[in-house]
Coordinates of C-alpha atoms in Angstrom, one line a residue:
Chain N
M1 CA 28.0 -0.4 -85.1
M2 CA 27.1 -3.8 -83.5
S3 CA 29.6 -3.3 -80.6
L4 CA 28.0 0.1 -79.9
L5 CA 24.5 -1.3 -79.8
F6 CA 25.9 -3.9 -77.2
S7 CA 27.9 -1.4 -75.3
V8 CA 24.9 1.0 -74.6
P9 CA 22.8 -1.7 -72.6
L10 CA 26.2 -3.0 -70.9
V11 CA 27.0 0.7 -69.5
A12 CA 23.4 1.0 -68.4
T13 CA 23.4 -2.3 -66.6
N14 CA 26.8 -1.3 -64.9
T15 CA 25.3 2.1 -63.8
A16 CA 22.2 0.5 -62.7
S17 CA 24.1 -2.2 -60.5
G18 CA 26.6 0.5 -59.1
A19 CA 23.6 2.5 -57.9
A20 CA 21.9 -0.6 -56.4
R21 CA 25.2 -1.5 -54.7
S22 CA 25.7 2.1 -53.1
G23 CA 22.1 1.9 -51.9
M24 CA 22.5 -1.4 -50.2
G25 CA 25.6 -0.1 -48.7
F26 CA 23.8 2.9 -47.2
T27 CA 21.0 0.6 -46.0
N28 CA 23.7 -1.8 -44.4
W29 CA 25.4 1.1 -42.6
L30 CA 22.0 2.5 -41.4
V31 CA 20.9 -0.9 -40.1
I32 CA 24.3 -1.3 -38.3
S33 CA 24.2 2.1 -36.7
I34 CA 20.7 1.5 -35.4
V35 CA 21.6 -1.7 -33.9
A36 CA 24.8 -0.2 -32.3
I37 CA 22.8 2.7 -31.0
C38 CA 20.4 0.1 -29.5
I39 CA 23.1 -1.8 -27.9
I40 CA 24.8 1.2 -26.4
A41 CA 21.3 2.4 -25.0
L42 CA 20.7 -1.0 -23.5
Y43 CA 24.3 -1.0 -22.1
I44 CA 23.6 2.5 -20.5
L45 CA 20.4 1.2 -19.0
Y46 CA 22.2 -1.9 -17.7
V47 CA 24.9 0.2 -16.1
K48 CA 22.3 2.4 -14.6
L49 CA 20.4 -0.6 -13.1
I50 CA 23.4 -2.2 -11.7
K51 CA 24.5 1.2 -10.2
C52 CA 21.1 1.7 -8.5
K53 CA 21.1 -2.1 -7.1
N54 CA 24.5 -1.6 -5.8
K55 CA 23.7 1.7 -4.2
T56 CA 20.5 0.1 -2.6
R57 CA 22.7 -2.6 -1.2
E58 CA 25.1 -0.3 0.2
A59 CA 22.3 1.6 1.9
M60 CA 21.0 -1.7 3.2
S61 CA 24.4 -2.6 4.7
G62 CA 24.5 0.9 6.2
I63 CA 21.2 0.1 8.1
D64 CA 22.7 -3.2 9.2
V65 CA 25.8 -1.5 10.8
Q66 CA 23.4 0.8 12.6
L67 CA 21.0 -2.0 13.7
K68 CA 24.0 -4.0 15.0
K69 CA 24.8 -1.1 17.3
R70 CA 21.3 -1.1 18.5
Y71 CA 21.3 -4.9 19.1
D72 CA 24.6 -4.7 21.0
L73 CA 23.3 -1.7 23.1
I74 CA 19.8 -3.4 24.1
P75 CA 21.3 -6.1 26.3
N76 CA 23.1 -3.5 28.1
I77 CA 19.8 -1.2 28.6
L78 CA 17.8 -4.2 29.7
S79 CA 20.3 -5.4 32.3
I80 CA 20.5 -2.0 34.0
A81 CA 16.7 -1.4 33.7
Q82 CA 16.0 -5.1 35.2
K83 CA 17.5 -3.9 38.5
Y84 CA 14.9 -1.5 38.9
M85 CA 11.9 -2.5 36.8
E86 CA 11.0 -5.8 38.2
H87 CA 7.3 -5.5 37.1
E88 CA 8.2 -5.0 33.3
R89 CA 9.6 -8.6 32.9
G90 CA 7.1 -9.3 30.1
L91 CA 8.3 -6.2 28.1
F92 CA 12.1 -7.3 28.5
D93 CA 11.1 -10.8 27.4
E94 CA 9.4 -9.5 24.2
I95 CA 12.3 -7.1 23.4
T96 CA 14.9 -10.0 23.7
K97 CA 12.8 -12.2 21.5
L98 CA 12.5 -9.6 18.9
R99 CA 16.0 -8.6 19.0
T100 CA 17.3 -12.2 18.7
A101 CA 15.1 -12.8 15.7
A102 CA 16.1 -9.6 14.1
A103 CA 19.8 -10.2 14.7
G104 CA 19.6 -13.6 13.0
I105 CA 18.3 -12.3 9.7
K106 CA 20.8 -11.3 7.0
S107 CA 19.6 -8.5 5.0
D108 CA 18.9 -8.9 1.2
A109 CA 16.3 -8.5 -1.3
N110 CA 14.2 -11.2 0.0
T111 CA 14.4 -10.7 3.7
I112 CA 14.6 -6.9 3.9
G113 CA 10.6 -6.8 4.3
E114 CA 10.9 -9.0 7.3
K115 CA 13.7 -7.2 8.8
I116 CA 11.8 -4.0 8.4
N117 CA 8.9 -5.2 10.3
L118 CA 10.9 -6.7 13.1
D119 CA 13.0 -3.4 13.4
N120 CA 9.8 -1.4 13.6
Q121 CA 8.4 -3.7 16.4
I122 CA 11.7 -3.3 18.4
A123 CA 11.6 0.4 18.0
S124 CA 8.1 0.4 19.2
K125 CA 8.9 -1.7 22.3
M126 CA 12.0 0.2 23.2
G127 CA 9.9 3.3 22.9
Q128 CA 7.5 1.9 25.5
L129 CA 10.5 0.9 27.7
M130 CA 11.9 4.5 27.5
V131 CA 8.5 6.0 28.6
N132 CA 8.0 3.3 31.4
V133 CA 11.6 4.4 32.9
E134 CA 9.8 7.7 33.6
N135 CA 7.9 5.7 36.4
Y136 CA 11.1 4.8 38.1
P137 CA 12.9 8.0 39.4
Q138 CA 15.8 6.0 40.9
L139 CA 16.5 4.3 37.4
K140 CA 16.1 7.7 35.6
A141 CA 18.8 9.2 37.9
D142 CA 21.2 6.3 37.5
N143 CA 24.3 7.6 35.6
T144 CA 24.8 4.4 33.8
M145 CA 21.2 4.5 32.7
I146 CA 21.4 8.1 31.5
T147 CA 24.5 7.3 29.4
A148 CA 23.0 4.2 27.8
M149 CA 19.8 6.4 27.1
Q150 CA 21.8 9.1 25.4
T151 CA 23.9 6.6 23.4
Y152 CA 20.7 4.7 22.4
S153 CA 19.1 8.0 21.3
E154 CA 22.3 8.6 19.0
V155 CA 22.0 5.2 17.6
E156 CA 18.4 5.8 16.9
E157 CA 19.3 9.0 15.2
H158 CA 21.8 7.1 13.0
I159 CA 19.3 4.4 12.0
A160 CA 16.9 7.1 11.0
A161 CA 19.7 8.7 8.7
A162 CA 20.5 5.2 7.4
R163 CA 16.7 4.7 6.7
R164 CA 16.6 8.0 4.8
F165 CA 19.6 7.0 2.7
Y166 CA 18.0 3.5 2.1
N167 CA 14.6 5.0 1.1
S168 CA 16.4 7.4 -1.3
A169 CA 18.4 4.6 -2.9
V170 CA 15.3 2.2 -3.1
N171 CA 13.3 5.3 -4.6
E172 CA 15.9 5.6 -7.5
L173 CA 16.0 1.9 -8.1
N174 CA 12.4 1.4 -8.2
N175 CA 12.0 4.3 -10.5
A176 CA 14.5 2.6 -12.9
V177 CA 12.8 -1.0 -12.4
E178 CA 9.3 0.3 -13.0
I179 CA 9.6 2.8 -15.7
F180 CA 9.9 1.9 -19.3
P181 CA 12.4 1.3 -21.2
S182 CA 14.5 0.3 -18.2
S183 CA 11.9 -1.9 -16.8
L184 CA 12.6 -4.3 -19.7
V185 CA 16.4 -4.4 -19.2
A186 CA 15.5 -5.0 -15.3
A187 CA 13.1 -7.9 -16.2
M188 CA 15.7 -9.4 -18.4
I189 CA 18.5 -9.4 -15.7
G190 CA 16.2 -10.2 -12.8
I191 CA 16.5 -6.8 -10.8
R192 CA 13.3 -6.2 -9.0
A193 CA 11.8 -3.3 -6.9
Y194 CA 12.8 -3.2 -3.1
P195 CA 10.4 -2.2 -0.3
F196 CA 10.7 1.1 1.4
F197 CA 11.4 1.5 5.1
E198 CA 8.1 2.4 6.4
T199 CA 6.9 3.2 9.8
D200 CA 4.3 0.7 11.4
E201 CA 0.7 1.5 11.7
T202 CA 0.8 2.4 15.4
S203 CA 3.3 5.0 14.7
R204 CA 1.1 6.6 12.3
Q205 CA -1.8 7.0 14.5
S206 CA -2.3 10.2 16.3
I207 CA -1.5 10.4 19.8
N208 CA -4.3 10.6 22.4
A209 CA -3.0 12.6 25.4
A210 CA -5.7 11.0 27.3
D211 CA -4.2 7.7 27.3
Y212 CA -1.1 9.1 29.1
L213 CA -2.9 10.9 31.8
K214 CA -4.8 8.0 33.4
Chain X
M1 CA 26.7 34.0 33.2
S2 CA 24.8 32.0 30.5
A3 CA 21.2 32.7 29.5
E4 CA 18.8 29.9 29.2
S5 CA 17.4 31.0 25.7
V6 CA 17.8 33.6 23.0
F7 CA 14.7 35.6 24.4
D8 CA 16.7 35.9 27.8
Y9 CA 19.9 36.6 26.1
K10 CA 18.3 39.4 24.1
F11 CA 16.8 41.0 27.3
E12 CA 20.3 41.0 28.8
Y13 CA 21.8 42.4 25.8
L14 CA 19.3 45.2 25.5
H15 CA 19.8 46.1 29.2
N16 CA 23.7 46.1 28.8
L17 CA 23.4 48.2 25.7
R18 CA 21.5 50.7 27.3
T19 CA 23.1 50.8 30.6
V20 CA 26.9 50.4 29.8
V21 CA 27.6 50.6 26.1
I22 CA 25.6 53.7 24.9
P23 CA 26.9 55.9 27.7
Y24 CA 30.4 54.7 27.0
L25 CA 30.0 55.6 23.2
R26 CA 28.6 59.1 24.1
K27 CA 32.0 60.1 25.2
Y28 CA 33.4 59.4 21.6
E29 CA 30.5 61.1 19.7
S30 CA 32.4 64.7 20.0
E31 CA 35.6 62.8 18.8
R32 CA 33.8 61.4 15.9
I33 CA 32.4 64.8 14.8
G34 CA 35.8 66.3 15.2
W35 CA 37.3 63.6 12.8
L36 CA 34.6 64.1 10.3
I37 CA 35.3 67.8 10.1
L38 CA 39.0 67.2 9.8
S39 CA 38.6 64.7 7.1
S40 CA 36.1 67.0 5.2
V41 CA 38.4 70.0 5.4
A42 CA 41.3 68.0 4.4
G43 CA 39.7 66.6 1.5
A44 CA 38.4 70.0 0.5
L45 CA 41.9 71.7 1.1
I46 CA 43.8 69.1 -1.0
F47 CA 41.3 69.4 -4.0
A48 CA 41.4 73.2 -3.7
L49 CA 45.1 73.2 -3.7
A50 CA 45.8 70.7 -6.4
F51 CA 43.1 72.3 -8.5
G52 CA 44.5 75.8 -8.0
I53 CA 48.1 74.7 -9.0
L54 CA 46.9 73.0 -12.0
Y55 CA 44.6 75.8 -13.0
W56 CA 47.7 78.3 -12.7
Y57 CA 49.9 75.8 -14.9
F58 CA 47.4 75.2 -17.7
S59 CA 46.5 78.7 -17.9
K60 CA 50.2 79.6 -18.5
T61 CA 50.6 76.8 -21.2
G62 CA 47.4 77.8 -22.9
Q63 CA 45.9 74.2 -22.4
L64 CA 43.4 75.2 -19.8
R65 CA 40.1 73.7 -20.8
A66 CA 41.7 70.3 -21.9
G67 CA 43.9 70.0 -19.0
I68 CA 41.5 70.8 -16.2
T69 CA 38.7 68.6 -17.5
K70 CA 41.0 65.6 -17.6
L71 CA 42.7 66.1 -14.3
S72 CA 39.7 67.3 -12.3
I73 CA 38.4 63.7 -12.0
W74 CA 41.9 62.6 -10.7
I75 CA 42.0 65.3 -8.3
A76 CA 38.5 64.7 -6.9
G77 CA 39.7 61.0 -6.7
G78 CA 42.7 61.8 -4.7
A79 CA 40.6 64.0 -2.3
F80 CA 38.3 61.1 -1.8
V81 CA 41.0 58.7 -0.9
V82 CA 42.4 60.9 1.6
W83 CA 38.9 61.3 3.2
K84 CA 38.5 57.6 3.1
S85 CA 41.9 56.9 4.6
I86 CA 41.0 59.2 7.6
Q87 CA 37.7 57.3 8.0
S88 CA 39.4 54.0 8.1
Y89 CA 42.1 55.2 10.4
F90 CA 39.2 56.5 12.7
E91 CA 37.3 53.1 12.5
Y92 CA 40.3 51.2 13.4
K93 CA 41.1 53.4 16.3
L94 CA 37.5 53.2 17.7
K95 CA 37.3 49.6 17.2
G96 CA 40.4 48.8 19.7
E97 CA 38.7 51.0 22.2
I98 CA 35.1 50.4 21.9
M99 CA 34.8 46.7 20.8
P100 CA 35.6 45.4 24.3
T101 CA 32.9 47.4 25.9
L102 CA 30.3 46.7 23.1
M103 CA 31.1 42.8 23.8
E104 CA 30.0 43.5 27.3
A105 CA 26.5 43.7 25.9
L106 CA 26.8 40.1 24.7
P107 CA 27.1 38.1 27.8
G108 CA 29.7 35.4 27.7
F109 CA 31.7 36.8 24.7
E110 CA 34.7 38.9 24.5
W111 CA 36.4 40.5 21.5
E112 CA 39.9 40.1 20.0
F113 CA 41.5 41.8 17.0
E114 CA 42.3 38.4 15.3
P115 CA 41.4 34.8 15.6
E116 CA 43.7 32.2 17.2
E117 CA 47.1 31.3 15.4
G118 CA 46.4 28.7 12.8
F119 CA 43.0 29.5 12.2
E120 CA 43.6 30.0 8.3
Q121 CA 44.8 26.4 8.1
K122 CA 41.9 25.2 10.0
I123 CA 39.6 26.8 7.5
T124 CA 41.5 25.5 4.6
D125 CA 41.2 22.0 6.1
T126 CA 37.5 22.2 6.5
K127 CA 37.2 22.6 2.7
I128 CA 34.3 25.0 3.3
F129 CA 35.4 27.0 0.4
P130 CA 36.8 26.0 -3.0
H131 CA 40.4 25.2 -2.9
A132 CA 43.2 25.8 -5.3
K133 CA 46.8 26.0 -5.3
K134 CA 46.8 29.8 -4.9
V135 CA 44.9 30.9 -1.9
K136 CA 44.6 34.4 -0.3
Q137 CA 42.8 34.7 3.0
Y138 CA 42.9 36.7 6.2
Y139 CA 40.6 36.9 9.2
F140 CA 40.0 39.6 11.6
D141 CA 37.6 41.0 14.3
N142 CA 37.2 37.8 16.3
F143 CA 34.7 37.5 19.0
V144 CA 34.7 34.3 21.1
G145 CA 32.7 33.0 23.9
H146 CA 30.1 30.5 25.1
Y147 CA 26.2 30.3 24.8
R148 CA 24.7 27.7 27.1
D149 CA 28.0 26.0 27.4
V150 CA 28.6 25.7 23.7
K151 CA 31.8 27.4 22.5
M152 CA 31.6 29.6 19.5
D153 CA 33.3 32.3 17.6
F154 CA 32.6 34.8 15.0
S155 CA 35.3 36.3 12.7
S156 CA 35.1 38.6 9.7
G157 CA 36.9 36.7 6.7
Y158 CA 38.2 37.2 3.2
Y159 CA 39.2 34.4 0.9
Q160 CA 40.1 34.3 -2.7
T161 CA 41.4 31.6 -5.0
T162 CA 42.3 31.7 -8.7
R163 CA 41.0 28.5 -10.3
F164 CA 42.2 26.9 -13.6
L165 CA 39.5 27.2 -16.3
S166 CA 37.2 28.7 -13.8
G167 CA 36.7 32.5 -12.8
P168 CA 38.2 33.5 -9.5
F169 CA 36.4 32.7 -6.4
E170 CA 35.9 35.2 -3.8
F171 CA 34.3 35.2 -0.2
N172 CA 33.7 38.2 2.0
G173 CA 31.8 37.8 5.2
P174 CA 31.5 36.3 8.6
V175 CA 33.0 33.0 9.5
I176 CA 31.0 31.3 12.4
R177 CA 32.5 28.3 14.3
I178 CA 30.4 26.4 16.9
K179 CA 31.8 23.5 18.9
M180 CA 29.5 20.6 18.6
N181 CA 28.9 18.7 21.8
K182 CA 28.1 15.5 20.1
P183 CA 30.4 13.1 18.0
F184 CA 30.4 13.0 14.2
M185 CA 32.5 11.1 11.8
G186 CA 34.4 12.5 8.8
A187 CA 33.4 15.7 7.0
T188 CA 30.3 17.1 5.4
V189 CA 30.5 20.2 3.3
L190 CA 27.7 22.4 1.8
R191 CA 28.3 24.8 -0.8
P192 CA 25.9 27.0 -2.9
N193 CA 24.5 25.5 -5.9
D194 CA 25.6 28.3 -8.2
L195 CA 29.3 26.9 -7.8
K196 CA 28.6 23.7 -10.0
D197 CA 30.2 20.5 -9.5
K198 CA 33.5 21.2 -11.2
D199 CA 34.1 23.6 -8.4
C200 CA 33.8 20.9 -5.9
S201 CA 36.7 18.7 -7.6
D202 CA 38.8 19.4 -4.5
L203 CA 36.3 17.6 -2.4
Q204 CA 36.1 14.7 -4.8
K205 CA 39.8 14.3 -4.7
V206 CA 39.9 13.8 -1.1
G207 CA 37.1 11.2 -1.4
L208 CA 33.9 12.9 -0.5
Q209 CA 30.8 11.7 -2.2
K210 CA 28.0 13.8 -3.6
V211 CA 24.7 13.6 -1.3
E212 CA 21.3 14.1 -2.6
L213 CA 18.8 14.7 0.1
E214 CA 15.0 14.2 0.0
D215 CA 14.5 17.8 0.3
V216 CA 14.2 19.0 -3.3
E217 CA 14.3 22.7 -2.5
F218 CA 17.4 22.1 -0.4
N219 CA 19.2 20.1 -3.0
K220 CA 18.5 22.9 -5.6
K221 CA 20.1 25.6 -3.3
F222 CA 23.2 23.4 -2.1
L223 CA 25.8 21.2 -3.2
I224 CA 26.5 18.5 -0.6
Y225 CA 29.5 16.3 -0.2
S226 CA 30.4 14.0 2.5
T227 CA 32.6 11.1 3.6
D228 CA 29.7 9.1 4.4
Q229 CA 26.0 9.3 3.2
V230 CA 24.6 8.3 6.5
E231 CA 26.6 10.6 8.5
A232 CA 25.4 13.5 6.2
R233 CA 21.9 12.6 6.8
Y234 CA 22.5 12.3 10.5
L235 CA 23.8 15.9 10.5
L236 CA 21.5 17.5 8.0
T237 CA 18.1 16.9 9.5
T238 CA 15.0 19.1 8.6
G239 CA 15.6 21.1 11.8
F240 CA 19.2 21.9 10.9
M241 CA 18.2 22.8 7.3
D242 CA 15.5 25.2 8.5
R243 CA 17.8 27.0 10.9
F244 CA 20.6 27.1 8.4
K245 CA 18.3 28.8 6.1
N246 CA 17.3 31.3 8.9
I247 CA 20.9 32.1 9.2
A248 CA 21.3 33.0 5.6
M249 CA 18.2 35.3 5.9
A250 CA 19.5 37.0 9.0
Y251 CA 22.7 37.9 7.2
K252 CA 20.8 38.8 3.9
S253 CA 23.2 36.4 2.3
S254 CA 22.1 34.6 -1.1
R255 CA 25.4 32.3 -0.7
I256 CA 26.2 30.4 2.3
F257 CA 28.8 27.9 3.1
C258 CA 28.8 25.3 5.7
S259 CA 31.2 22.4 7.0
F260 CA 31.1 20.0 9.8
Y261 CA 34.8 19.0 10.4
D262 CA 36.8 18.0 13.5
E263 CA 33.9 18.5 16.1
Y264 CA 33.1 21.9 15.0
L265 CA 30.4 23.3 12.6
Y266 CA 31.5 26.1 10.5
I267 CA 29.1 28.5 8.8
A268 CA 30.0 31.3 6.4
P269 CA 27.4 33.4 4.9
Y270 CA 28.7 35.8 2.0
T271 CA 27.7 39.2 2.7
K272 CA 30.3 41.3 0.6
E273 CA 31.1 43.5 3.5
D274 CA 32.4 43.5 7.1
V275 CA 29.4 42.8 9.4
F276 CA 31.3 44.0 12.3
S277 CA 31.9 47.5 10.7
L278 CA 29.7 49.3 13.2
F279 CA 31.5 52.7 13.4
G280 CA 31.8 55.2 10.6
L281 CA 32.6 59.0 10.4
T282 CA 29.3 59.9 8.9
K283 CA 27.0 57.6 11.5
P284 CA 26.3 58.6 14.9
L285 CA 27.9 56.2 17.3
T286 CA 24.9 56.1 19.6
D287 CA 22.6 55.0 16.7
I288 CA 21.5 51.5 18.1
R289 CA 20.2 50.2 14.7
P290 CA 23.6 48.8 13.5
Y291 CA 24.1 47.0 17.0
N292 CA 20.6 45.6 16.8
I293 CA 21.2 44.2 13.3
M294 CA 24.3 42.7 14.7
F295 CA 22.5 41.2 17.5
E296 CA 19.8 39.6 15.3
Q297 CA 22.5 38.0 13.1
V298 CA 24.1 36.6 16.3
A299 CA 20.7 35.6 17.6
S300 CA 20.0 33.4 14.3
V301 CA 23.2 31.5 15.3
L302 CA 22.2 31.1 18.9
S303 CA 18.8 29.9 18.0
M304 CA 20.4 27.0 16.2
V305 CA 22.2 26.1 19.3
D306 CA 18.7 26.2 21.1
Y307 CA 16.5 24.4 18.7
L308 CA 19.2 21.6 17.9
K309 CA 20.2 21.3 21.6
L310 CA 23.7 21.6 20.8
D311 CA 24.6 21.8 24.6
Q312 CA 23.4 18.5 25.3
K313 CA 24.5 15.1 23.9
L314 CA 21.4 14.3 21.9
G315 CA 20.4 14.1 18.5
L316 CA 20.3 17.0 16.0

């Protein structure tokens, strides 16, 4: 009788502790699952950011390749033009200075802004040179100059294409860096937004035909 | 002689059509009517004869109603096949006689029954269509020539593959090839977006990367793959995309394919029919509407040459 009296509380205690153990087990699994999902999500965001960063770097090096072709072509164009355009010495010196400065910059996240700025200035000065060539019929008819201008035009088209690729890659990267929750991961691993390749202010201004008809 | 613009070209085309081609086609009009009567009479005779024989047979066996009902459709089908065969023969015969003269309306172009040898392999190499181990393709009705010193040819084509885990792919329509007078590297391929990425696995296998352009509407309509991201953007400018969509509209095609490969631009609008099938037993040969439709389709391609200055070594 006495043993029966003691066994009932004992059975009750065993059942209660069993229930508590299974409850704790479920909670543990729940916590582990949540932690695992968070880790996987963080990893996916990390991989996405690294892919975006690498794609931006690939696009940047694509621009460098095309810009190198331009930098190599500019001295050839200037040497042909100098034979005829003696009064444009100032313009040639400016272009040479800008070209030397731009060619000496290695593209990375810190210098890309400066490189874009110099590249825009070179494009503007070369555009001015091409317009001034129109005032020299002998130069315009020179076969070497015609070939050089055609090649330059193709290089400019490739630079424009490389810029489009760069801007597309930067757009993807900047979206990942600035939008939550990947922005948290980006801040943790030190990935920041890149600048877009934008045209300079003078190119954006509308053209006044009267300036060309003086 | 090469016209300076599509407008000049159209003027020359209409003049040649009116003064050379239509008078030549009038000579064949009576032949067409003769063949139409012959094919109709032959079809009717075959139907009447077969029907008569079977009517006599089934009336003897006592199964008249059941037998005739079932076989009437077969007999009618057989008569239609005879009529259609005569029409095809007539078209083929006329094509060989008329097409060279019709091509005189298009200055700078001449017509051949088939494209050059090795054309099928070239189409396979461009990867313009999804490729699988089993491919069935043939091309015919090639007209080749120059417009503003840009070499181009137009062929009718049929291409079919059977793909593992996907339904069969079929293309039926013109294949246009334009010589690019400016250099480009590698290969860039455009396929309609209804194909899905898994149908472009043949491109991924040879190392082409997927390209996402800035034009959202264009990206929704086409899958773009290229050996180089920059080269793809160099070729696929806004001007090109606009002209490309115009060609699709001119051919009334909802699915159009394109490939830049080995100095050539290939464009293939899916049309389900032979766009150069201009002659038929039931259509008067001197009806200029089919010829004008054909010209508008060709003009959409010539406009691309004009707008993109493919005759000059300048940018796209």
